[in-house]
Short mmCIF file of C-alpha atoms and ligand atoms in Angstrom, two decimals:
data_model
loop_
_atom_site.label_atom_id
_atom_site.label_comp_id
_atom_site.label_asym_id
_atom_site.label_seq_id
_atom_site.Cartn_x
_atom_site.Cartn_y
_atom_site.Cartn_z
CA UNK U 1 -35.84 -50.02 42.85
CA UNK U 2 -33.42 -53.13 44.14
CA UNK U 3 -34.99 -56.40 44.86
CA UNK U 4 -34.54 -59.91 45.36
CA UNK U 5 -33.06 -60.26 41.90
CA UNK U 6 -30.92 -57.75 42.06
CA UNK U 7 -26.87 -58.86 42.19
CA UNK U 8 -24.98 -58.62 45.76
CA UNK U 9 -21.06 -57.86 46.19
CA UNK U 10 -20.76 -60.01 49.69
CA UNK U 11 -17.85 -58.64 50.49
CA UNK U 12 -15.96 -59.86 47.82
CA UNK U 13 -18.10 -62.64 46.90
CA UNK U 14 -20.52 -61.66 43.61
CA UNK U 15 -24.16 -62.96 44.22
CA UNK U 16 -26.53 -63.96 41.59
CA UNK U 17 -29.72 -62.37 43.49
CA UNK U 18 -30.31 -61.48 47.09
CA UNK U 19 -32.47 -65.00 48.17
CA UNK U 20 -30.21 -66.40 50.34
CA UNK U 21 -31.32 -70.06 51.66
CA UNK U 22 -31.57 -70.01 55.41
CA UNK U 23 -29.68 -72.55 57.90
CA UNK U 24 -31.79 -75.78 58.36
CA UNK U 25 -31.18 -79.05 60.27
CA UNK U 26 -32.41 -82.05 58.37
CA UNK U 27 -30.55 -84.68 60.44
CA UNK U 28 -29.35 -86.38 57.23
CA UNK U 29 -25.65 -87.04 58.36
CA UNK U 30 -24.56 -90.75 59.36
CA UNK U 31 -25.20 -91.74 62.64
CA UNK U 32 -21.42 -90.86 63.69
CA UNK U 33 -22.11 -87.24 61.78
CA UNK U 34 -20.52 -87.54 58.48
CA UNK U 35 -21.86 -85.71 55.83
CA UNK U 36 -23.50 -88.02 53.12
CA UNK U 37 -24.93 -88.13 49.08
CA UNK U 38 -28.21 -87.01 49.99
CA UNK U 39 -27.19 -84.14 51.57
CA UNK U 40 -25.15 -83.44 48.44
CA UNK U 41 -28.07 -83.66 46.10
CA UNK U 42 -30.40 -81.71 48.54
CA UNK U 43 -27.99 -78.38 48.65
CA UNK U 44 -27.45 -79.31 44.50
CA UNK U 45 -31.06 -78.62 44.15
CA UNK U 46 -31.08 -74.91 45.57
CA UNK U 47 -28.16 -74.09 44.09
CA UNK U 48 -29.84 -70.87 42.20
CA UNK U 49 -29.67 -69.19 45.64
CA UNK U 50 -27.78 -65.89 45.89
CA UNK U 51 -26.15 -67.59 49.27
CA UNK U 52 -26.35 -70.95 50.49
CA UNK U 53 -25.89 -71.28 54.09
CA UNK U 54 -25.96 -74.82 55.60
CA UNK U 55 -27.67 -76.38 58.53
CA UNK U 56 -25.74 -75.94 62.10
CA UNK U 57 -22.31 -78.05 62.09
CA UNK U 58 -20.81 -78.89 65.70
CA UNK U 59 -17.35 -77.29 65.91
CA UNK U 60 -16.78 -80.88 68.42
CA UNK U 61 -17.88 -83.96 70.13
CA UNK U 62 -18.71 -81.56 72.56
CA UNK U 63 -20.86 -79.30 70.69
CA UNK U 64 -22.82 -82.16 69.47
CA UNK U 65 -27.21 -81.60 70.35
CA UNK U 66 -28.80 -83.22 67.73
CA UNK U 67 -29.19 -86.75 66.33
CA UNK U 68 -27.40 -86.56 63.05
CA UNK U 69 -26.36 -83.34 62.38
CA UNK U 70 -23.36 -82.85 60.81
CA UNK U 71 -19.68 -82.20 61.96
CA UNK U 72 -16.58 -80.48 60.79
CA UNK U 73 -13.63 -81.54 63.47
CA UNK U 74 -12.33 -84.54 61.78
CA UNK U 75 -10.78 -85.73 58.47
CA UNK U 76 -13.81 -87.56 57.39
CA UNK U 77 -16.30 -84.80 57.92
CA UNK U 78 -14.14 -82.34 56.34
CA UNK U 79 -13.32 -84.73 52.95
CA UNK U 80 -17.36 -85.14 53.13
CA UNK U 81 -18.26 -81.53 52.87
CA UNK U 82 -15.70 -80.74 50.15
CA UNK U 83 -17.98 -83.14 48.27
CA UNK U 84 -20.92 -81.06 48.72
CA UNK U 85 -19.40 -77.77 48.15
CA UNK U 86 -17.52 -79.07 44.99
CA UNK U 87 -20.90 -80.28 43.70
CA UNK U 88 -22.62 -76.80 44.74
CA UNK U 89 -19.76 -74.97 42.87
CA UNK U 90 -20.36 -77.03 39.78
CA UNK U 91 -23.86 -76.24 39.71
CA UNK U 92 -23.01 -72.27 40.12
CA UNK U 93 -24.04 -71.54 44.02
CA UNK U 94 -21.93 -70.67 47.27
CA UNK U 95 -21.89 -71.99 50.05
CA UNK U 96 -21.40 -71.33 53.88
CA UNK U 97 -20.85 -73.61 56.57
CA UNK U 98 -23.22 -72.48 59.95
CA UNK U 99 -21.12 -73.61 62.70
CA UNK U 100 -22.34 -73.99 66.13
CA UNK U 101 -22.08 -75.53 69.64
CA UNK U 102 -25.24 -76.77 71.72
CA UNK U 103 -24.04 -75.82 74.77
CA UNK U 104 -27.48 -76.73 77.29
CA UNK U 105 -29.70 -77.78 74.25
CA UNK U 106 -28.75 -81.62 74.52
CA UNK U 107 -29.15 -84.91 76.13
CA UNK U 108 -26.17 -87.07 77.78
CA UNK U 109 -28.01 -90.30 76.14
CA UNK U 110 -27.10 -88.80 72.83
CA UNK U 111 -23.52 -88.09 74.12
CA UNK U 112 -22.22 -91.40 75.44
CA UNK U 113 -23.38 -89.94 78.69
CA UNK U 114 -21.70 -86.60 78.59
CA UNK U 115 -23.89 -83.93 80.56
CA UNK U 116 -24.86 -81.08 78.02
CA UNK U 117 -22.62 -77.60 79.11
CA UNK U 118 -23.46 -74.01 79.39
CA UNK U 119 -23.23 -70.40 81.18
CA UNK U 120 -24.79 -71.54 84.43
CA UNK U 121 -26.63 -74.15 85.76
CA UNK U 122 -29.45 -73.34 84.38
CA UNK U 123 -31.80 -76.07 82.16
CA UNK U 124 -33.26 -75.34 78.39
CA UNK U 125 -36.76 -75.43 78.59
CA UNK U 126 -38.89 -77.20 75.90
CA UNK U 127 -38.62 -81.30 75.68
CA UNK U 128 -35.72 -82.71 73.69
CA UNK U 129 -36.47 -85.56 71.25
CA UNK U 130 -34.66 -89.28 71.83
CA UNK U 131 -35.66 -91.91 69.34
CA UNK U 132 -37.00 -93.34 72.78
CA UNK U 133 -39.53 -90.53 72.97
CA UNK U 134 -39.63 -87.02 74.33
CA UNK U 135 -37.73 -85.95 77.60
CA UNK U 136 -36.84 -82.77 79.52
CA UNK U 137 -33.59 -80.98 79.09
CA UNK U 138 -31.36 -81.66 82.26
CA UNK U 139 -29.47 -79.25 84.17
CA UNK U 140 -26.45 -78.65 82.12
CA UNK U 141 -22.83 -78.50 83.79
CA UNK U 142 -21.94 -74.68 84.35
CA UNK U 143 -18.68 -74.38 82.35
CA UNK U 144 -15.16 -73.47 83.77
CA UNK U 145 -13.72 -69.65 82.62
CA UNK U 146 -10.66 -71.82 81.70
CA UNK U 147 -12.58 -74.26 79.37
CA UNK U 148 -13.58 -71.21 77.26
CA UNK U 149 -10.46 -70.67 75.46
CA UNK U 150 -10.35 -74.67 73.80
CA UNK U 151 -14.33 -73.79 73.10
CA UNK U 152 -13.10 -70.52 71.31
CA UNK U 153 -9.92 -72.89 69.53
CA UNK U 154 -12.58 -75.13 68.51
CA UNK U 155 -14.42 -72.55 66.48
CA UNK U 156 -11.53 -71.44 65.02
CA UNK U 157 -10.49 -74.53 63.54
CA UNK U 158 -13.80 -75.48 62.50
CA UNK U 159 -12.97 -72.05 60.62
CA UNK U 160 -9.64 -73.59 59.17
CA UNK U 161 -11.55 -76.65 58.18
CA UNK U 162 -14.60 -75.46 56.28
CA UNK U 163 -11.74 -73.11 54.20
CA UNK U 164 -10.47 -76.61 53.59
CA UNK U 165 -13.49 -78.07 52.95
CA UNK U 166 -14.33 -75.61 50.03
CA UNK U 167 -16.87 -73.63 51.54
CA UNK U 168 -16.77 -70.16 50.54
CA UNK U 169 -17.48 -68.78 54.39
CA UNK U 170 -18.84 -69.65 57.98
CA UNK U 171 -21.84 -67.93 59.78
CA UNK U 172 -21.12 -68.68 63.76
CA UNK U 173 -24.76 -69.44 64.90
CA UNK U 174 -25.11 -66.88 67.51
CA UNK U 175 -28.88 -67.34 67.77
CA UNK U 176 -31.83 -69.69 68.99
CA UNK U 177 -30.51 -70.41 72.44
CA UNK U 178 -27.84 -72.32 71.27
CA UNK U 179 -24.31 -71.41 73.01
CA UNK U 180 -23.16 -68.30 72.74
CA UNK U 181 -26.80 -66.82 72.86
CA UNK U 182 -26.87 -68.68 76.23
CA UNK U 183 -23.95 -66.40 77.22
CA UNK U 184 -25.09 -63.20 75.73
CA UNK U 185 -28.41 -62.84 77.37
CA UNK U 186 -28.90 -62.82 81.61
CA UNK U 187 -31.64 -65.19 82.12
CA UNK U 188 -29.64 -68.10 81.15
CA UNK U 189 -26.01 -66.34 81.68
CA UNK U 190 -25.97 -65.95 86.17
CA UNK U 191 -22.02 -66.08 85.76
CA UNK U 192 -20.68 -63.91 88.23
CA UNK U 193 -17.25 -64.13 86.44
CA UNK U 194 -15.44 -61.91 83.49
CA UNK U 195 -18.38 -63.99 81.32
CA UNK U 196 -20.83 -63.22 83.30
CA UNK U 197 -22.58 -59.81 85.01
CA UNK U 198 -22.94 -56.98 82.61
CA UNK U 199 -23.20 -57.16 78.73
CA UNK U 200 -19.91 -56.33 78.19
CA UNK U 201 -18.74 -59.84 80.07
CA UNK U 202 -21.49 -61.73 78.69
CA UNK U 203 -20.43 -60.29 75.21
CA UNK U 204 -17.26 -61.97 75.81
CA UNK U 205 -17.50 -65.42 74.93
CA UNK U 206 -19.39 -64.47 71.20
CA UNK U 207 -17.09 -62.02 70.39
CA UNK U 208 -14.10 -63.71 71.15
CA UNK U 209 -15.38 -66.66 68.97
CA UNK U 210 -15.93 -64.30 66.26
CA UNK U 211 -12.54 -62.83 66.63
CA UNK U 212 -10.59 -66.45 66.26
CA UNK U 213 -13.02 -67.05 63.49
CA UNK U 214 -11.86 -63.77 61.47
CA UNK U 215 -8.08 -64.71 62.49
CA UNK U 216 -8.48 -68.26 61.25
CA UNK U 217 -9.89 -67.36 57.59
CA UNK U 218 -11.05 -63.29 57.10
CA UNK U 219 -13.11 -60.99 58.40
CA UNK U 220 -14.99 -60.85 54.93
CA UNK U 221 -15.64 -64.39 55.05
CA UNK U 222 -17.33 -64.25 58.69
CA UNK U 223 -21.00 -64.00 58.80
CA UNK U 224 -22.95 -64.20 62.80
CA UNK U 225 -26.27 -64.75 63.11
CA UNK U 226 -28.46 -63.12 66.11
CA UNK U 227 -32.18 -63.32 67.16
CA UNK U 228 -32.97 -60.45 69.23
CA UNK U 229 -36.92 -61.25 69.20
CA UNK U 230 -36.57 -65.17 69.92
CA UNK U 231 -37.47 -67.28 73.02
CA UNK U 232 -36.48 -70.31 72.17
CA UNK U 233 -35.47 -73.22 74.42
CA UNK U 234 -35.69 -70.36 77.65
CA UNK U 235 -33.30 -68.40 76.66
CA UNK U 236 -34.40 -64.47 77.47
CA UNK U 237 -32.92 -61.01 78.64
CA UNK U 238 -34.32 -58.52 80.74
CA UNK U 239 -33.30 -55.89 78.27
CA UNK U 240 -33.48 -57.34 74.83
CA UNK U 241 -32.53 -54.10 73.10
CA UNK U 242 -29.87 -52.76 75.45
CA UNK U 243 -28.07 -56.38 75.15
CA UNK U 244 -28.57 -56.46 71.03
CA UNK U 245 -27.71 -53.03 70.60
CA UNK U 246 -24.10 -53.55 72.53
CA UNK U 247 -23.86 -57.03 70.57
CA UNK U 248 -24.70 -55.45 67.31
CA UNK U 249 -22.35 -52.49 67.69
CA UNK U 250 -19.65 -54.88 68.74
CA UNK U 251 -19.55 -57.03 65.66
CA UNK U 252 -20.07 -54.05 63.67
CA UNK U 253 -16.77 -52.73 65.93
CA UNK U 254 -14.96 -55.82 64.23
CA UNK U 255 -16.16 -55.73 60.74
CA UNK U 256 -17.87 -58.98 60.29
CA UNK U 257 -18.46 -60.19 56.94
CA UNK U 258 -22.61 -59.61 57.46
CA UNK U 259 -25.04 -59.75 60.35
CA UNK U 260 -28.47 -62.20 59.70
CA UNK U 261 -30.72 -60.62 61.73
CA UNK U 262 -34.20 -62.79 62.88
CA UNK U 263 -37.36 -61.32 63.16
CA UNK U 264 -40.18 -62.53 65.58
CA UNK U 265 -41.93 -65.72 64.41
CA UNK U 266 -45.50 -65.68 64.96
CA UNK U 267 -44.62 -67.77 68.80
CA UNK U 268 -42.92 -64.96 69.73
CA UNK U 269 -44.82 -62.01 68.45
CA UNK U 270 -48.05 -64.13 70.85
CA UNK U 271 -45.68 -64.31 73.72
CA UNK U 272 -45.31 -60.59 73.31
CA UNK U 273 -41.87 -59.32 71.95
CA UNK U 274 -39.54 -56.51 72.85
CA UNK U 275 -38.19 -55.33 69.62
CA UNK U 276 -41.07 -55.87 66.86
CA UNK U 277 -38.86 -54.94 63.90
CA UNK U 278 -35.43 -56.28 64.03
CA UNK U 279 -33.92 -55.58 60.76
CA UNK U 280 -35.28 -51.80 61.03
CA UNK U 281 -34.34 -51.31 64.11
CA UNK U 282 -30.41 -52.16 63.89
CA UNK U 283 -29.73 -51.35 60.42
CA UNK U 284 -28.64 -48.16 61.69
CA UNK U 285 -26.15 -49.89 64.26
CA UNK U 286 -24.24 -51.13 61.47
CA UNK U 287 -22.53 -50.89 58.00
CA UNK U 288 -22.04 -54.17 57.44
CA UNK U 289 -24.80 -56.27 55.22
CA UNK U 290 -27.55 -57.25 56.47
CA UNK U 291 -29.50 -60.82 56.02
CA UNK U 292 -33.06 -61.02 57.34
CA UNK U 293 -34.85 -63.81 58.07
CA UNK U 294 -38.38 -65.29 59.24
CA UNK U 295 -41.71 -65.54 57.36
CA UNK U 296 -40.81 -63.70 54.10
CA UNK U 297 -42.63 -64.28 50.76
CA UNK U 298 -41.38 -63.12 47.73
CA UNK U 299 -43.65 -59.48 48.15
CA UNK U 300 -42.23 -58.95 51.63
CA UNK U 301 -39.25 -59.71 51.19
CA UNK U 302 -38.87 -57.51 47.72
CA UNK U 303 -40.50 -54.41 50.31
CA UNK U 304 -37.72 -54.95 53.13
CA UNK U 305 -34.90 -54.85 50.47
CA UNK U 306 -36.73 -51.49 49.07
CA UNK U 307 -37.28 -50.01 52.60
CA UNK U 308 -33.08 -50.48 52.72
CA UNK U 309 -33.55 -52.43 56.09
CA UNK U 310 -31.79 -55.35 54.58
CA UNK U 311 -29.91 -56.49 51.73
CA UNK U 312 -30.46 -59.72 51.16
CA UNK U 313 -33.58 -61.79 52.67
CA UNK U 314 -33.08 -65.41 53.73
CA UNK U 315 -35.80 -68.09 53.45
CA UNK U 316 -36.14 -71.45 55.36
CA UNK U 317 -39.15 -73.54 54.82
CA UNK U 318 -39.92 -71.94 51.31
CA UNK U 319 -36.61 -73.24 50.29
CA UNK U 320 -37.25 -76.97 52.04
CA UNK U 321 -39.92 -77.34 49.72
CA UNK U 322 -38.74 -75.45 46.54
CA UNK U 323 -35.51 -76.21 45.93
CA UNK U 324 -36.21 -74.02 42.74
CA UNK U 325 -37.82 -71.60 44.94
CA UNK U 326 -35.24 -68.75 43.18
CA UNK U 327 -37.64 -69.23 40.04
CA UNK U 328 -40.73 -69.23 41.64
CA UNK U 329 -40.58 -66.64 43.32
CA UNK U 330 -39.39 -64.57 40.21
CA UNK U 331 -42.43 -66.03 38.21
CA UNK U 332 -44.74 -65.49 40.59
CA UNK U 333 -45.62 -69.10 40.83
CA UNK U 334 -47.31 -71.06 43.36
CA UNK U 335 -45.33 -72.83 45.62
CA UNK U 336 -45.47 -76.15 46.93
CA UNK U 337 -46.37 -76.63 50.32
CA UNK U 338 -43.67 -78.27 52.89
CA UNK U 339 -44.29 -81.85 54.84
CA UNK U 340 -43.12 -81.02 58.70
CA UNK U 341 -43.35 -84.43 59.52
CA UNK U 342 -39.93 -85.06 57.03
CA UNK U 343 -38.54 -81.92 57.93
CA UNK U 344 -35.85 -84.22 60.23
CA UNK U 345 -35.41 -87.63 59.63
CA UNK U 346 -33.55 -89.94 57.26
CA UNK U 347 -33.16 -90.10 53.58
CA UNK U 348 -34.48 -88.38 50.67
CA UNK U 349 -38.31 -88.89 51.43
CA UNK U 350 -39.18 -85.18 51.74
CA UNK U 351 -35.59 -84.29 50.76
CA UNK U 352 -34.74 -84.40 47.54
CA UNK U 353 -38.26 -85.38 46.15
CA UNK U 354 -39.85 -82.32 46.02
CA UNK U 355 -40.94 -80.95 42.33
CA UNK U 356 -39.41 -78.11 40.73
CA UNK U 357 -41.49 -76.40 38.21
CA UNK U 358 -40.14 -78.13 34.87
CA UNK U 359 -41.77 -81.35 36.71
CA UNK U 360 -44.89 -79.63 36.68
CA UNK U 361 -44.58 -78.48 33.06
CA UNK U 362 -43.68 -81.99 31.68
CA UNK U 363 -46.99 -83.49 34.16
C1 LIG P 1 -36.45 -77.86 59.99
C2 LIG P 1 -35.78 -76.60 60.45
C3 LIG P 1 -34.48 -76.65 60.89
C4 LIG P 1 -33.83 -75.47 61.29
N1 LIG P 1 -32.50 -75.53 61.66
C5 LIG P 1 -31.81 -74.39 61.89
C6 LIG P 1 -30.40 -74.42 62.06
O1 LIG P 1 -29.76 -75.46 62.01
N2 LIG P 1 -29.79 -73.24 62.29
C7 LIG P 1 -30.46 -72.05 62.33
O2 LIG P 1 -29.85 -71.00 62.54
N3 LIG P 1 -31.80 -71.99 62.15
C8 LIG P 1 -32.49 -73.13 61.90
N4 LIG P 1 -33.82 -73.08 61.62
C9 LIG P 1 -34.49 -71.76 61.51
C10 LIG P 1 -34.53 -71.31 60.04
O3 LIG P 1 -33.23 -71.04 59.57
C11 LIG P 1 -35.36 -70.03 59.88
O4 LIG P 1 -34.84 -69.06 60.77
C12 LIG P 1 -36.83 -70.25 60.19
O5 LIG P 1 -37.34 -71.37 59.47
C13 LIG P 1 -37.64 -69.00 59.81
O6 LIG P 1 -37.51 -68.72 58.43
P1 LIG P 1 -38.73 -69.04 57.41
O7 LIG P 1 -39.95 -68.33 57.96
O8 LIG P 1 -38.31 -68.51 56.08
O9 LIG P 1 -38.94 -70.53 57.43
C14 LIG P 1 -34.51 -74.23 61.26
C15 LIG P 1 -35.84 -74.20 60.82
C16 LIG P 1 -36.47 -75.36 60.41
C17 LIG P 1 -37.90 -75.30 59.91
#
């Protein structure tokens, strides 16, 4: 029966096992968003991963939310990342870049005063974090149908620059309330515009990104990623499953290189969610591969790749502290257990410093 150690053709791209490492934020980058050493060392680590795929890189100045996270729209960014990816090559892994815009989930005092953007003028809920402390998301500036285009260019050559960069692919970040999620679902998308109204408009804006992505590099190197289940920062849909269903079927429509699908976190499944089982419910939608993601261990995740509901399963946390989490999973070893108050901040200190298991050995 296949499982996580099983080899995956990616389209083209021959992975080592099916444990792909999910996209995480560490806010790591320089203060003007440059990639740095650390972060270098930190992807090194988890190399062994059938798939890396980074934390979420703004396409622009615009699409900048958080505190330093990285970018990929200038020279210096892009020279930075071919460091990484070089390095991550060298040490046998792949690598794709998530790329992503904020859109309403940001602060004008971390923008040099530029009001956050989105579908409507609607706020994210939840607080945003400030090294001054914790405030509330403002009302974000509803953007103009003929800004959409440059937002859509912007992706594209974010596209053009992670080829350049080295990475082996990009996975647009269609998911967690971020921008295009903000478009796709109607209780934070009350356009009344061709982006706005029925699915098919407020399809619009993450399809056409996909599109220009898949014209700027290949449709085999294009990965989205979708959480039909989540809540997060207020963004919702009266009908969950009609909306992923049409969004699913779409991307299928255009051959991306795979869908990651979320499943409900433990928040969600309290707040009570519409679709209980993503993975299982629109691996029938599509042929193309299917990542899944959200509270996996190695047992569950080796069932949902023998069910055929996925074909590769991605991990977060488990990989933030395991970077050989590849090998501990296949020994059936213990894992170490994460520190969430180093999950963002700066430097290696819960990093780069956690043990792998030859540490342990030599102990
Ligand atoms: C510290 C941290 C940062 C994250 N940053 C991102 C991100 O940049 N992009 C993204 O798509 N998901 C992000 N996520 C979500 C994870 O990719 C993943 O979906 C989540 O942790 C659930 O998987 P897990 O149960 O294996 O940890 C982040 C999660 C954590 C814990």
């Amino acid at each position: 029966m296949t499982n996580l150690f099983d080899g995956f053709n990616l389209r083209g791209l021959a992975l080592p096992n099916r444990i792909a490492m999910s996209a995480m934020t560490r806010t790591r980058a320089t203060e003007d968003d440059v990639p740095t050493d650390v972060m270098r060392d930190y992807y090194v680590q988890r190399a062994a991963a059938g798939l890396i795929v980074t934390e979420c890189i703004q396409v622009s100045d615009q699409a900048h939310g958080i505190i330093r996270a990285p970018g990929l729209h200038r020279p210096d960014q892009i020279a930075a990342w071919r460091k990484i990816t070089d390095a991550v090559h060298v040490a046998g892994g792949r690598i794709y870049g998530q790329i992503w815009h904020c859109g309403r989930v940001a602060h004008p005092d971390m923008r040099g005063g530029e009001e956050p953007v989105g579908p409507s003028p609607i706020p994210a809920t939840g607080d945003f974090f400030l090294p001054t402390g914790r405030v509330e998301f403002p009302v974000p500036r509803a953007l103009r149908i003929d800004e959409l285009p440059g937002i859509v260019a912007d992706f594209a050559q974010a596209t053009r620059n992670a080829r350049e960069a080295g990475f082996d692919g990009v996975e647009l970040h269609g998911a967690n309330g971020y921008l295009q999620d903000q478009f796709l679902q109607d209780g934070s998308n009350h356009r009344t515009d061709a982006y706005g109204g029925p699915i098919e408009n407020r399809a619009r804006l993450m399809l056409e990104t996909t599109q220009a992505m898949i014209d700027a590099w290949s449709a085999d190197r294009v990965g989205v990623r979708l959480s039909p289940s989540s809540f997060l920062y207020g963004v919702d849909d009266s009908n969950k499953l009609a909306t992923f269903e049409f969004i699913v079927r779409a991307l299928n429509a255009i051959g991306v290189g795979y869908l990651c699908l979320l499943e409900p976190n433990a928040k969600d499944v309290e707040r009570g969610v519409q679709i209980g089982n993503v993975a299982e419910t629109f691996r029938p939608m599509t042929s193309v591969p299917i990542i899944v993601n959200t509270g996996f261990d190695g047992t569950k995740g080796n069932a949902v790749i023998a069910a055929g509901h996925a074909d590769l399963v991605a991990f977060g946390v488990p990989f933030i502290a395991n970077p050989d989490l590849v090998e501990r999973l296949r020994s059936h070893v213990p894992l170490n257990k994460p520190d969430p108050t180093t999950f963002y901040g700066i430097g290696s200190k819960g990093y780069t410093d956690y043990p792998v298991l030859a540490d342990t050995v030599a102990a």
